[in-house]
Each structure stands twice: as structure tokens, then as C-alpha cells.
Amino acid sequence: DTQVPVWSTEASSLNITLQCSDASGLAAAQSQAPVATDNCGGVITYTKASGEFTRGDCDNSGTYTNTWVAKDVCNNTSSVFTQVITIEDTQVPVWSTEASSLNITLQCSDSEGLATAQSQAPVATDNCDSTITYTKTSGSFIAGACANSGTYTNTWTATDG
């Protein structure tokens, strides 16, 4: 027996792309394994080399590259089978502060209330990242119909890693 085992699992068929928050999908992908056949039958042993996480453009994206070789009972070794698990973060942060909950109406003489209102900020959550950067755009005072009345409209953007 001089022939090497041959992979019956199609190349790239175990490759998958997952969201960084999909822990069960990652566990399922990591538990998959290819299958090989041998011309003489018998026992085939598989050796898996689990790849470390290679970081991508952001903290929560990247790849795991796992490889296997198969050996028959005569120690004929197959070619390397490669699995690439791609982790991505394509989901935007979601505001956990309810829309309009920071809106407030004040008397024109309530400078302390205005300062407090201007210092408030909404909070967002992210599927993969606990570090969220907030960017506030403070609105200018837009005068209303009568003197000393009007509005400030502030906006925020939440960005994950």
C-alpha cells in the first residue's frame, strides 16, 4: 500500500463566515472534521492542527485556520485539508436608551437644568464589543416664536471597535 488517503470531503466545504457573537456557531464549526478514504480500506487516523485566532481589521474580526492530515495503517499521509473560519462584526451598536427619553422642556431661567440636560448622554450596546465610542454633535440654539424660547437638538453616534 503506497497510495495516500484521499479526502472525500470537498475542499472548502467546511469553511464558514460567522458573526463575532455566534459562539455556538463557532463551536459547531470547530467541531467539524473532514473525512478521507483509502484505497486499501482499514483504519485512517486524523491529526488536526487547530489554528490560533488571527485578528482582522478590528478586534472582533479575523480567522481561525484549522488543518488536518490523514494517515492509513501503512503511514501514507494525505495532503493537507484546510478549514477557514472567518469571524466578522457587521452589526452596528444598538441604542439601549429609549428614543426621546433624554428630551426635556425647561424654563428659560433654568440654567442648571439646561447644563444637566446638556451633560446627559444615551447608552448603546454591541453584539461583540464592550468598548463603544460615542460622538456627540451639539446642536445650536434655534430660537422659537417668542423671546428666550427655542430648542437645542443634540445627536450622538455610537461606534464599535
mmCIF file of N, CA and C in Angstrom, residues 3-73:
data_model
loop_
_atom_site.group_PDB
_atom_site.id
_atom_site.type_symbol
_atom_site.label_atom_id
_atom_site.label_comp_id
_atom_site.label_asym_id
_atom_site.label_seq_id
_atom_site.Cartn_x
_atom_site.Cartn_y
_atom_site.Cartn_z
ATOM 1 N N GLN A 3 -0.331 4.123 -1.682
ATOM 2 C CA GLN A 3 -1.199 5.258 -2.020
ATOM 3 C C GLN A 3 -1.691 5.963 -0.755
ATOM 4 N N VAL A 4 -1.698 7.274 -0.836
ATOM 5 C CA VAL A 4 -2.114 8.085 0.320
ATOM 6 C C VAL A 4 -3.628 8.132 0.413
ATOM 7 N N PRO A 5 -4.172 8.345 1.620
ATOM 8 C CA PRO A 5 -5.609 8.569 1.746
ATOM 9 C C PRO A 5 -6.014 9.817 0.945
ATOM 10 N N VAL A 6 -7.233 9.807 0.449
ATOM 11 C CA VAL A 6 -7.763 10.909 -0.363
ATOM 12 C C VAL A 6 -8.966 11.492 0.358
ATOM 13 N N TRP A 7 -9.029 12.811 0.376
ATOM 14 C CA TRP A 7 -10.143 13.483 1.058
ATOM 15 C C TRP A 7 -11.433 13.300 0.260
ATOM 16 N N SER A 8 -12.455 12.759 0.924
ATOM 17 C CA SER A 8 -13.769 12.663 0.289
ATOM 18 C C SER A 8 -14.618 13.890 0.630
ATOM 19 N N THR A 9 -14.235 14.621 1.652
ATOM 20 C CA THR A 9 -14.894 15.889 1.958
ATOM 21 C C THR A 9 -14.355 16.926 0.976
ATOM 22 N N GLU A 10 -15.259 17.618 0.326
ATOM 23 C CA GLU A 10 -14.866 18.599 -0.694
ATOM 24 C C GLU A 10 -14.076 19.748 -0.067
ATOM 25 N N ALA A 11 -13.009 20.130 -0.758
ATOM 26 C CA ALA A 11 -12.186 21.262 -0.295
ATOM 27 C C ALA A 11 -13.079 22.483 -0.111
ATOM 28 N N SER A 12 -12.845 23.242 0.928
ATOM 29 C CA SER A 12 -13.560 24.472 1.314
ATOM 30 C C SER A 12 -14.993 24.250 1.794
ATOM 31 N N SER A 13 -15.447 23.014 1.836
ATOM 32 C CA SER A 13 -16.832 22.770 2.268
ATOM 33 C C SER A 13 -17.024 23.008 3.767
ATOM 34 N N LEU A 14 -15.949 23.012 4.546
ATOM 35 C CA LEU A 14 -16.063 23.273 5.979
ATOM 36 C C LEU A 14 -15.799 24.746 6.308
ATOM 37 N N ASN A 15 -15.468 25.556 5.295
ATOM 38 C CA ASN A 15 -15.257 26.984 5.520
ATOM 39 C C ASN A 15 -16.588 27.647 5.861
ATOM 40 N N ILE A 16 -16.541 28.650 6.744
ATOM 41 C CA ILE A 16 -17.770 29.330 7.166
ATOM 42 C C ILE A 16 -17.420 30.739 7.623
ATOM 43 N N THR A 17 -18.380 31.636 7.474
ATOM 44 C CA THR A 17 -18.259 33.005 7.981
ATOM 45 C C THR A 17 -19.336 33.206 9.036
ATOM 46 N N LEU A 18 -18.920 33.694 10.203
ATOM 47 C CA LEU A 18 -19.824 33.856 11.344
ATOM 48 C C LEU A 18 -19.725 35.266 11.920
ATOM 49 N N GLN A 19 -20.782 35.696 12.585
ATOM 50 C CA GLN A 19 -20.729 36.929 13.359
ATOM 51 C C GLN A 19 -19.922 36.662 14.627
ATOM 52 N N CYS A 20 -19.239 37.661 15.108
ATOM 53 C CA CYS A 20 -18.384 37.505 16.285
ATOM 54 C C CYS A 20 -19.167 37.091 17.530
ATOM 55 N N SER A 21 -20.458 37.340 17.541
ATOM 56 C CA SER A 21 -21.279 36.980 18.703
ATOM 57 C C SER A 21 -21.822 35.555 18.627
ATOM 58 N N ASP A 22 -21.540 34.828 17.568
ATOM 59 C CA ASP A 22 -22.106 33.495 17.364
ATOM 60 C C ASP A 22 -21.219 32.412 17.973
ATOM 61 N N ALA A 23 -21.219 32.338 19.292
ATOM 62 C CA ALA A 23 -20.371 31.365 19.994
ATOM 63 C C ALA A 23 -20.769 29.928 19.674
ATOM 64 N N SER A 24 -22.062 29.651 19.565
ATOM 65 C CA SER A 24 -22.481 28.276 19.264
ATOM 66 C C SER A 24 -22.117 27.904 17.829
ATOM 67 N N GLY A 25 -22.195 28.860 16.913
ATOM 68 C CA GLY A 25 -21.777 28.604 15.535
ATOM 69 C C GLY A 25 -20.290 28.324 15.443
ATOM 70 N N LEU A 26 -19.502 29.076 16.227
ATOM 71 C CA LEU A 26 -18.061 28.849 16.246
ATOM 72 C C LEU A 26 -17.749 27.470 16.812
ATOM 73 N N ALA A 27 -18.418 27.107 17.902
ATOM 74 C CA ALA A 27 -18.187 25.781 18.492
ATOM 75 C C ALA A 27 -18.557 24.679 17.502
ATOM 76 N N ALA A 28 -19.656 24.860 16.777
ATOM 77 C CA ALA A 28 -20.078 23.857 15.786
ATOM 78 C C ALA A 28 -19.061 23.772 14.651
ATOM 79 N N ALA A 29 -18.574 24.911 14.192
ATOM 80 C CA ALA A 29 -17.590 24.925 13.107
ATOM 81 C C ALA A 29 -16.288 24.264 13.546
ATOM 82 N N GLN A 30 -15.872 24.544 14.784
ATOM 83 C CA GLN A 30 -14.621 23.960 15.291
ATOM 84 C C GLN A 30 -14.740 22.449 15.489
ATOM 85 N N SER A 31 -15.969 21.953 15.670
ATOM 86 C CA SER A 31 -16.136 20.508 15.908
ATOM 87 C C SER A 31 -16.261 19.713 14.610
ATOM 88 N N GLN A 32 -16.358 20.381 13.487
ATOM 89 C CA GLN A 32 -16.444 19.672 12.214
ATOM 90 C C GLN A 32 -15.090 19.058 11.855
ATOM 91 N N ALA A 33 -15.145 18.033 11.024
ATOM 92 C CA ALA A 33 -13.905 17.386 10.575
ATOM 93 C C ALA A 33 -14.135 16.777 9.196
ATOM 94 N N PRO A 34 -13.116 16.812 8.360
ATOM 95 C CA PRO A 34 -13.237 16.179 7.046
ATOM 96 C C PRO A 34 -13.091 14.658 7.153
ATOM 97 N N VAL A 35 -13.440 13.991 6.062
ATOM 98 C CA VAL A 35 -13.342 12.532 6.006
ATOM 99 C C VAL A 35 -12.479 12.165 4.800
ATOM 100 N N ALA A 36 -11.650 11.157 4.974
ATOM 101 C CA ALA A 36 -10.797 10.649 3.893
ATOM 102 C C ALA A 36 -11.097 9.178 3.658
ATOM 103 N N THR A 37 -10.739 8.720 2.483
ATOM 104 C CA THR A 37 -10.863 7.299 2.163
ATOM 105 C C THR A 37 -9.477 6.783 1.742
ATOM 106 N N ASP A 38 -9.333 5.469 1.824
ATOM 107 C CA ASP A 38 -8.051 4.860 1.460
ATOM 108 C C ASP A 38 -8.312 3.715 0.486
ATOM 109 N N ASN A 39 -7.435 3.532 -0.465
ATOM 110 C CA ASN A 39 -7.603 2.508 -1.493
ATOM 111 C C ASN A 39 -7.627 1.097 -0.917
ATOM 112 N N CYS A 40 -6.970 0.882 0.215
ATOM 113 C CA CYS A 40 -6.920 -0.457 0.800
ATOM 114 C C CYS A 40 -7.856 -0.605 1.993
ATOM 115 N N GLY A 41 -8.632 0.402 2.259
ATOM 116 C CA GLY A 41 -9.542 0.321 3.396
ATOM 117 C C GLY A 41 -8.769 0.425 4.686
ATOM 118 N N GLY A 42 -9.321 -0.100 5.720
ATOM 119 C CA GLY A 42 -8.636 -0.089 7.005
ATOM 120 C C GLY A 42 -8.817 1.220 7.749
ATOM 121 N N VAL A 43 -8.116 1.302 8.832
ATOM 122 C CA VAL A 43 -8.245 2.431 9.745
ATOM 123 C C VAL A 43 -7.467 3.630 9.216
ATOM 124 N N ILE A 44 -8.115 4.767 9.267
ATOM 125 C CA ILE A 44 -7.447 6.026 8.931
ATOM 126 C C ILE A 44 -7.405 6.851 10.209
ATOM 127 N N THR A 45 -6.232 7.377 10.519
ATOM 128 C CA THR A 45 -6.131 8.270 11.676
ATOM 129 C C THR A 45 -6.022 9.713 11.170
ATOM 130 N N TYR A 46 -6.642 10.602 11.912
ATOM 131 C CA TYR A 46 -6.677 12.021 11.549
ATOM 132 C C TYR A 46 -5.917 12.825 12.596
ATOM 133 N N THR A 47 -5.148 13.779 12.135
ATOM 134 C CA THR A 47 -4.459 14.691 13.043
ATOM 135 C C THR A 47 -4.883 16.112 12.683
ATOM 136 N N LYS A 48 -5.488 16.766 13.664
ATOM 137 C CA LYS A 48 -5.958 18.146 13.463
ATOM 138 C C LYS A 48 -4.978 19.102 14.126
ATOM 139 N N ALA A 49 -4.635 20.164 13.400
ATOM 140 C CA ALA A 49 -3.868 21.270 13.969
ATOM 141 C C ALA A 49 -4.817 22.457 14.036
ATOM 142 N N SER A 50 -5.238 22.808 15.258
ATOM 143 C CA SER A 50 -6.167 23.921 15.430
ATOM 144 C C SER A 50 -5.415 25.240 15.335
ATOM 145 N N GLY A 51 -5.882 26.083 14.466
ATOM 146 C CA GLY A 51 -5.237 27.374 14.271
ATOM 147 C C GLY A 51 -5.640 28.381 15.333
ATOM 148 N N GLU A 52 -4.713 29.229 15.690
ATOM 149 C CA GLU A 52 -4.991 30.324 16.620
ATOM 150 C C GLU A 52 -5.802 31.386 15.893
ATOM 151 N N PHE A 53 -6.499 32.227 16.646
ATOM 152 C CA PHE A 53 -7.256 33.328 16.064
ATOM 153 C C PHE A 53 -6.281 34.368 15.515
ATOM 154 N N THR A 54 -6.423 34.705 14.254
ATOM 155 C CA THR A 54 -5.618 35.745 13.625
ATOM 156 C C THR A 54 -6.513 36.961 13.448
ATOM 157 N N ARG A 55 -6.179 38.017 14.166
ATOM 158 C CA ARG A 55 -7.009 39.223 14.205
ATOM 159 C C ARG A 55 -7.091 39.874 12.836
ATOM 160 N N GLY A 56 -8.277 40.378 12.518
ATOM 161 C CA GLY A 56 -8.509 41.097 11.270
ATOM 162 C C GLY A 56 -8.385 42.596 11.482
ATOM 163 N N ASP A 57 -9.149 43.356 10.714
ATOM 164 C CA ASP A 57 -9.089 44.812 10.761
ATOM 165 C C ASP A 57 -9.589 45.402 12.077
ATOM 166 N N CYS A 58 -10.488 44.705 12.739
ATOM 167 C CA CYS A 58 -10.947 45.184 14.049
ATOM 168 C C CYS A 58 -10.800 44.059 15.067
ATOM 169 N N ASP A 59 -10.904 44.408 16.344
ATOM 170 C CA ASP A 59 -10.641 43.443 17.423
ATOM 171 C C ASP A 59 -11.458 42.166 17.316
ATOM 172 N N ASN A 60 -12.677 42.284 16.810
ATOM 173 C CA ASN A 60 -13.586 41.144 16.828
ATOM 174 C C ASN A 60 -13.700 40.420 15.499
ATOM 175 N N SER A 61 -12.836 40.727 14.566
ATOM 176 C CA SER A 61 -12.877 40.031 13.283
ATOM 177 C C SER A 61 -11.537 39.339 13.048
ATOM 178 N N GLY A 62 -11.582 38.312 12.230
ATOM 179 C CA GLY A 62 -10.363 37.583 11.923
ATOM 180 C C GLY A 62 -10.680 36.181 11.450
ATOM 181 N N THR A 63 -9.689 35.302 11.561
ATOM 182 C CA THR A 63 -9.873 33.936 11.078
ATOM 183 C C THR A 63 -9.222 32.918 12.008
ATOM 184 N N TYR A 64 -9.783 31.732 11.975
ATOM 185 C CA TYR A 64 -9.159 30.529 12.510
ATOM 186 C C TYR A 64 -8.887 29.656 11.291
ATOM 187 N N THR A 65 -7.680 29.132 11.160
ATOM 188 C CA THR A 65 -7.362 28.218 10.074
ATOM 189 C C THR A 65 -6.936 26.892 10.685
ATOM 190 N N ASN A 66 -7.788 25.895 10.505
ATOM 191 C CA ASN A 66 -7.525 24.554 11.031
ATOM 192 C C ASN A 66 -7.072 23.659 9.885
ATOM 193 N N THR A 67 -6.168 22.739 10.171
ATOM 194 C CA THR A 67 -5.687 21.809 9.144
ATOM 195 C C THR A 67 -5.725 20.380 9.677
ATOM 196 N N TRP A 68 -5.877 19.452 8.751
ATOM 197 C CA TRP A 68 -5.859 18.028 9.075
ATOM 198 C C TRP A 68 -4.972 17.292 8.084
ATOM 199 N N VAL A 69 -4.396 16.193 8.548
ATOM 200 C CA VAL A 69 -3.800 15.191 7.672
ATOM 201 C C VAL A 69 -4.398 13.847 8.077
ATOM 202 N N ALA A 70 -4.485 12.957 7.104
ATOM 203 C CA ALA A 70 -4.997 11.611 7.347
ATOM 204 C C ALA A 70 -3.890 10.622 7.021
ATOM 205 N N LYS A 71 -3.769 9.586 7.851
ATOM 206 C CA LYS A 71 -2.770 8.526 7.618
ATOM 207 C C LYS A 71 -3.477 7.183 7.607
ATOM 208 N N ASP A 72 -3.046 6.330 6.678
ATOM 209 C CA ASP A 72 -3.577 4.969 6.678
ATOM 210 C C ASP A 72 -2.683 4.082 7.555
ATOM 211 N N VAL A 73 -2.995 2.802 7.623
ATOM 212 C CA VAL A 73 -2.252 1.902 8.501
ATOM 213 C C VAL A 73 -0.805 1.715 8.073
#
